[in-house]
Amino acid sequence: NAGVTQTPKFQVLKTGQSMTLQCAQDMNHEYMSWYRQDPGMGLRLIHYSVGAGITDQGEVPNGYNVSRSTTEDFPLRLLSAAPSQTSVYFCASSYSTGGAREKLFFGSGTQLSVL
Amino acid sequence: DAKTTQPTSMDCAEGRAANLPCNHSTISGNEYVYWYRQIHSQGPQYIIHGLKNNETNEMASLIITEDRKSSTLILPHATLRDTAVYYCIVRAGGSNYKLTFGKGTLLTVNP
């Protein structure tokens, strides 16, 4: 199983450029989320989705858009990149089986630099 | 979510047990305690979680005090590969997709 796959692994953008970070999971998980991690910090939730067609904002949503047209894919779009968005981005997925079901599966991350 | 407090860093000798504490004195009755770890530059990895009872799996043991105000993650025989940042997170069941990661504890396992 591939698990959670993120592409690209590294990306350099110029201020004002737009791009999409890709995230795909092959575990048929209903929940998917995006986090960013800045140096010396924990992870902060950007956006999340509880199923296809349903998305919501996390702690730091400004400057990012998401959509969830399929169960497998949850792309993160930067509309106009800013240096403050330089970070490592992690995508995660999880499932619901009732009761104590709480396990997040993370991708390997995308390191983004905005110049 | 209940706030958690963890030491910034800890050291452990290889082969010895690593005991990582976490304080969550404001935890409410429906909140679980989760532990994740993040090895340098990788995505976080789930370790274990629990509600009231102590839990054990192939990676670690989780000891939760009777009043649930604190817990300890135990790695029984730490190896160099266990060097990582360990996150203790408290969250109500059913909303794991919105976990909040603090700064965690940097565990360094020394030869």
mmCIF file of C-alpha atoms in Angstrom:
data_model
loop_
_atom_site.group_PDB
_atom_site.id
_atom_site.type_symbol
_atom_site.label_atom_id
_atom_site.label_comp_id
_atom_site.label_asym_id
_atom_site.label_seq_id
_atom_site.Cartn_x
_atom_site.Cartn_y
_atom_site.Cartn_z
ATOM 1 C CA ASN A 1 0.000 0.000 0.000
ATOM 2 C CA ALA A 2 1.233 3.487 -0.879
ATOM 3 C CA GLY A 3 -0.632 5.118 2.032
ATOM 4 C CA VAL A 4 -0.623 8.923 1.802
ATOM 5 C CA THR A 5 1.343 10.290 -1.152
ATOM 6 C CA GLN A 6 2.360 13.921 -1.423
ATOM 7 C CA THR A 7 3.854 15.625 -4.473
ATOM 8 C CA PRO A 8 6.116 17.414 -5.035
ATOM 9 C CA LYS A 9 8.640 16.800 -2.245
ATOM 10 C CA PHE A 10 10.334 20.150 -2.811
ATOM 11 C CA GLN A 11 9.157 23.339 -4.471
ATOM 12 C CA VAL A 12 10.520 26.843 -4.855
ATOM 13 C CA LEU A 13 8.131 29.640 -5.812
ATOM 14 C CA LYS A 14 8.416 33.333 -6.406
ATOM 15 C CA THR A 15 6.154 35.701 -4.509
ATOM 16 C CA GLY A 16 2.799 35.948 -6.245
ATOM 17 C CA GLN A 17 2.979 32.631 -8.037
ATOM 18 C CA SER A 18 0.264 30.047 -7.565
ATOM 19 C CA MET A 19 0.604 26.312 -7.250
ATOM 20 C CA THR A 20 -1.143 23.187 -6.041
ATOM 21 C CA LEU A 21 0.256 20.691 -3.568
ATOM 22 C CA GLN A 22 -1.073 17.249 -4.309
ATOM 23 C CA CYS A 23 -2.202 14.678 -1.755
ATOM 24 C CA ALA A 24 -3.624 11.253 -2.496
ATOM 25 C CA GLN A 25 -4.483 8.308 -0.278
ATOM 26 C CA ASP A 26 -5.348 4.766 -1.289
ATOM 27 C CA MET A 27 -6.866 3.588 2.003
ATOM 28 C CA ASN A 28 -10.426 4.760 1.314
ATOM 29 C CA HIS A 29 -10.209 7.107 4.292
ATOM 30 C CA GLU A 30 -13.048 9.557 4.696
ATOM 31 C CA TYR A 31 -11.111 12.199 6.595
ATOM 32 C CA MET A 32 -8.223 14.184 5.123
ATOM 33 C CA SER A 33 -6.380 17.238 6.396
ATOM 34 C CA TRP A 34 -3.525 19.599 5.647
ATOM 35 C CA TYR A 35 -0.994 20.843 8.195
ATOM 36 C CA ARG A 36 1.936 23.199 7.992
ATOM 37 C CA GLN A 37 5.027 23.035 10.166
ATOM 38 C CA ASP A 38 7.387 25.948 10.667
ATOM 39 C CA PRO A 39 10.871 25.604 12.211
ATOM 40 C CA GLY A 40 10.745 24.753 15.898
ATOM 41 C CA MET A 41 6.977 24.640 15.874
ATOM 42 C CA GLY A 42 4.338 21.979 16.083
ATOM 43 C CA LEU A 43 1.928 21.301 13.246
ATOM 44 C CA ARG A 44 -0.892 23.736 12.550
ATOM 45 C CA LEU A 45 -4.083 22.682 10.808
ATOM 46 C CA ILE A 46 -4.843 24.543 7.564
ATOM 47 C CA HIS A 47 -7.941 22.840 6.139
ATOM 48 C CA TYR A 48 -9.657 19.539 6.557
ATOM 49 C CA SER A 49 -12.334 17.420 4.895
ATOM 50 C CA VAL A 50 -14.751 14.905 6.401
ATOM 51 C CA GLY A 51 -15.711 13.440 3.033
ATOM 52 C CA ALA A 52 -15.962 14.117 -0.690
ATOM 53 C CA GLY A 53 -17.508 17.515 -1.304
ATOM 54 C CA ILE A 54 -17.112 18.655 2.319
ATOM 55 C CA THR A 55 -14.278 20.886 3.500
ATOM 56 C CA ASP A 56 -13.736 23.261 6.397
ATOM 57 C CA GLN A 57 -11.141 25.667 7.733
ATOM 58 C CA GLY A 58 -8.572 24.853 10.357
ATOM 59 C CA GLU A 59 -6.398 27.126 12.456
ATOM 60 C CA VAL A 60 -4.482 28.902 9.652
ATOM 61 C CA PRO A 61 -6.589 28.830 6.440
ATOM 62 C CA ASN A 62 -5.773 32.255 4.979
ATOM 63 C CA GLY A 63 -4.044 32.128 1.605
ATOM 64 C CA TYR A 64 -5.002 28.508 0.940
ATOM 65 C CA ASN A 65 -7.878 26.836 -0.865
ATOM 66 C CA VAL A 66 -8.923 23.195 -0.886
ATOM 67 C CA SER A 67 -11.474 21.007 -2.593
ATOM 68 C CA ARG A 68 -12.399 17.349 -2.264
ATOM 69 C CA SER A 69 -13.989 16.040 -5.424
ATOM 70 C CA THR A 70 -13.007 12.411 -4.756
ATOM 71 C CA THR A 71 -12.346 10.342 -1.634
ATOM 72 C CA GLU A 72 -8.748 9.784 -2.709
ATOM 73 C CA ASP A 73 -7.521 13.305 -3.462
ATOM 74 C CA PHE A 74 -7.256 16.463 -1.379
ATOM 75 C CA PRO A 75 -5.188 19.144 -3.158
ATOM 76 C CA LEU A 76 -4.034 22.315 -1.426
ATOM 77 C CA ARG A 77 -3.877 25.454 -3.563
ATOM 78 C CA LEU A 78 -1.789 28.508 -2.869
ATOM 79 C CA LEU A 79 -3.463 31.336 -4.733
ATOM 80 C CA SER A 80 -0.695 33.946 -4.527
ATOM 81 C CA ALA A 81 2.358 32.667 -2.706
ATOM 82 C CA ALA A 82 3.933 34.817 0.008
ATOM 83 C CA PRO A 83 7.233 34.366 1.892
ATOM 84 C CA SER A 84 5.184 33.698 5.058
ATOM 85 C CA GLN A 85 3.982 30.491 3.410
ATOM 86 C CA THR A 86 7.505 29.061 3.374
ATOM 87 C CA SER A 87 7.013 25.900 5.402
ATOM 88 C CA VAL A 88 6.806 22.128 5.339
ATOM 89 C CA TYR A 89 3.341 20.910 4.444
ATOM 90 C CA PHE A 90 1.920 17.584 5.591
ATOM 91 C CA CYS A 91 -1.193 15.868 4.391
ATOM 92 C CA ALA A 92 -2.930 13.320 6.603
ATOM 93 C CA SER A 93 -5.856 10.938 6.371
ATOM 94 C CA SER A 94 -7.894 8.968 8.863
ATOM 95 C CA TYR A 95 -10.987 6.800 9.113
ATOM 96 C CA SER A 96 -13.955 6.283 11.341
ATOM 97 C CA THR A 97 -14.832 2.864 12.665
ATOM 98 C CA GLY A 98 -16.730 3.907 15.758
ATOM 99 C CA GLY A 99 -15.405 4.068 19.306
ATOM 100 C CA ALA A 100 -11.705 4.734 19.775
ATOM 101 C CA ARG A 101 -10.707 4.973 16.145
ATOM 102 C CA GLU A 102 -8.305 7.841 16.172
ATOM 103 C CA LYS A 103 -5.226 7.310 14.069
ATOM 104 C CA LEU A 104 -3.858 9.796 11.575
ATOM 105 C CA PHE A 105 -1.709 8.622 8.677
ATOM 106 C CA PHE A 106 0.693 11.256 7.392
ATOM 107 C CA GLY A 107 2.441 11.775 4.090
ATOM 108 C CA SER A 108 6.166 12.466 3.871
ATOM 109 C CA GLY A 109 5.715 16.196 3.410
ATOM 110 C CA THR A 110 6.330 18.946 0.846
ATOM 111 C CA GLN A 111 9.028 21.476 1.591
ATOM 112 C CA LEU A 112 7.995 24.814 0.077
ATOM 113 C CA SER A 113 10.148 27.909 -0.211
ATOM 114 C CA VAL A 114 8.688 31.216 -1.367
ATOM 115 C CA LEU A 115 11.243 33.803 -2.419
ATOM 116 C CA ASP B 1 -9.243 20.987 23.672
ATOM 117 C CA ALA B 2 -7.431 20.380 26.922
ATOM 118 C CA LYS B 3 -3.961 21.884 27.028
ATOM 119 C CA THR B 4 -0.981 19.588 27.458
ATOM 120 C CA THR B 5 2.402 20.276 29.045
ATOM 121 C CA GLN B 6 5.490 18.292 28.119
ATOM 122 C CA PRO B 7 9.178 18.747 28.886
ATOM 123 C CA THR B 8 11.075 20.359 26.052
ATOM 124 C CA SER B 9 13.700 17.649 25.878
ATOM 125 C CA MET B 10 14.817 14.397 27.480
ATOM 126 C CA ASP B 11 17.722 12.012 27.140
ATOM 127 C CA CYS B 12 17.742 8.246 27.408
ATOM 128 C CA ALA B 13 20.425 5.595 27.148
ATOM 129 C CA GLU B 14 20.059 3.026 24.410
ATOM 130 C CA GLY B 15 18.451 -0.166 25.694
ATOM 131 C CA ARG B 16 16.868 1.534 28.676
ATOM 132 C CA ALA B 17 13.228 2.441 29.095
ATOM 133 C CA ALA B 18 12.227 5.941 28.030
ATOM 134 C CA ASN B 19 9.454 7.471 30.119
ATOM 135 C CA LEU B 20 7.902 10.567 28.579
ATOM 136 C CA PRO B 21 5.515 12.511 30.831
ATOM 137 C CA CYS B 22 2.552 14.624 29.814
ATOM 138 C CA ASN B 23 0.364 16.806 31.988
ATOM 139 C CA HIS B 24 -3.242 17.408 30.947
ATOM 140 C CA SER B 25 -4.898 18.602 34.122
ATOM 141 C CA THR B 26 -7.923 20.136 32.339
ATOM 142 C CA ILE B 27 -8.848 17.001 30.403
ATOM 143 C CA SER B 28 -12.569 16.327 30.184
ATOM 144 C CA GLY B 29 -14.370 13.022 30.353
ATOM 145 C CA ASN B 30 -14.743 12.433 26.613
ATOM 146 C CA GLU B 31 -11.194 13.358 25.653
ATOM 147 C CA TYR B 32 -8.624 10.805 24.618
ATOM 148 C CA VAL B 33 -4.868 11.034 25.080
ATOM 149 C CA TYR B 34 -2.929 10.478 21.861
ATOM 150 C CA TRP B 35 0.787 10.109 21.313
ATOM 151 C CA TYR B 36 2.545 10.710 18.025
ATOM 152 C CA ARG B 37 6.194 11.053 17.175
ATOM 153 C CA GLN B 38 8.072 12.800 14.404
ATOM 154 C CA ILE B 39 11.460 11.619 13.317
ATOM 155 C CA HIS B 40 13.492 14.384 11.740
ATOM 156 C CA SER B 41 11.872 15.774 8.572
ATOM 157 C CA GLN B 42 9.359 12.945 8.329
ATOM 158 C CA GLY B 43 5.595 13.036 8.764
ATOM 159 C CA PRO B 44 4.330 12.329 12.272
ATOM 160 C CA GLN B 45 3.695 8.697 13.183
ATOM 161 C CA TYR B 46 0.900 7.461 15.399
ATOM 162 C CA ILE B 47 2.092 5.587 18.491
ATOM 163 C CA ILE B 48 -0.802 4.907 20.825
ATOM 164 C CA HIS B 49 -3.905 6.400 22.384
ATOM 165 C CA GLY B 50 -6.124 5.794 25.396
ATOM 166 C CA LEU B 51 -9.113 7.051 27.350
ATOM 167 C CA LYS B 52 -8.934 5.716 30.899
ATOM 168 C CA ASN B 53 -7.169 2.385 30.960
ATOM 169 C CA ASN B 54 -3.517 1.726 30.396
ATOM 170 C CA GLU B 55 -2.755 0.640 26.844
ATOM 171 C CA THR B 56 0.051 -1.337 25.256
ATOM 172 C CA ASN B 57 0.920 -2.098 21.670
ATOM 173 C CA GLU B 58 3.989 -3.214 19.768
ATOM 174 C CA MET B 59 5.548 0.234 19.967
ATOM 175 C CA ALA B 60 4.881 1.496 23.473
ATOM 176 C CA SER B 61 2.814 1.533 26.633
ATOM 177 C CA LEU B 62 0.580 4.355 27.795
ATOM 178 C CA ILE B 63 -0.022 4.821 31.497
ATOM 179 C CA ILE B 64 -2.854 7.208 32.431
ATOM 180 C CA THR B 65 -3.274 8.234 36.061
ATOM 181 C CA GLU B 66 -6.537 7.418 37.766
ATOM 182 C CA ASP B 67 -7.616 11.082 37.810
ATOM 183 C CA ARG B 68 -6.586 11.306 34.102
ATOM 184 C CA LYS B 69 -4.675 14.527 34.731
ATOM 185 C CA SER B 70 -1.391 13.126 33.504
ATOM 186 C CA SER B 71 0.020 10.274 31.482
ATOM 187 C CA THR B 72 3.333 8.644 30.644
ATOM 188 C CA LEU B 73 4.446 7.126 27.386
ATOM 189 C CA ILE B 74 6.889 4.282 27.898
ATOM 190 C CA LEU B 75 9.263 2.991 25.240
ATOM 191 C CA PRO B 76 10.476 -0.189 26.964
ATOM 192 C CA HIS B 77 13.828 -0.599 25.222
ATOM 193 C CA ALA B 78 14.798 2.619 23.483
ATOM 194 C CA THR B 79 16.962 2.434 20.367
ATOM 195 C CA LEU B 80 18.783 5.142 18.442
ATOM 196 C CA ARG B 81 15.920 5.083 15.917
ATOM 197 C CA ASP B 82 13.548 6.256 18.652
ATOM 198 C CA THR B 83 15.222 9.678 18.675
ATOM 199 C CA ALA B 84 12.348 11.966 17.695
ATOM 200 C CA VAL B 85 9.943 14.648 18.864
ATOM 201 C CA TYR B 86 7.082 13.086 20.816
ATOM 202 C CA TYR B 87 3.723 14.817 20.871
ATOM 203 C CA CYS B 88 1.086 14.309 23.551
ATOM 204 C CA ILE B 89 -2.342 15.442 22.339
ATOM 205 C CA VAL B 90 -5.711 15.497 24.038
ATOM 206 C CA ARG B 91 -8.806 15.483 21.888
ATOM 207 C CA ALA B 92 -12.407 14.403 22.044
ATOM 208 C CA GLY B 93 -13.154 11.195 20.237
ATOM 209 C CA GLY B 94 -14.525 11.490 16.714
ATOM 210 C CA SER B 95 -12.472 14.498 15.664
ATOM 211 C CA ASN B 96 -9.008 13.124 15.151
ATOM 212 C CA TYR B 97 -8.681 14.952 11.852
ATOM 213 C CA LYS B 98 -8.370 18.191 13.836
ATOM 214 C CA LEU B 99 -5.592 17.199 16.192
ATOM 215 C CA THR B 100 -3.533 20.101 17.531
ATOM 216 C CA PHE B 101 0.201 19.432 17.776
ATOM 217 C CA GLY B 102 2.195 21.468 20.289
ATOM 218 C CA LYS B 103 5.981 21.577 20.419
ATOM 219 C CA GLY B 104 6.360 18.136 22.002
ATOM 220 C CA THR B 105 9.361 16.570 23.715
ATOM 221 C CA LEU B 106 12.609 15.972 21.865
ATOM 222 C CA LEU B 107 13.790 12.562 23.012
ATOM 223 C CA THR B 108 17.441 11.870 22.292
ATOM 224 C CA VAL B 109 18.555 8.267 22.681
ATOM 225 C CA ASN B 110 22.284 8.093 23.333
ATOM 226 C CA PRO B 111 24.600 5.131 22.593
#
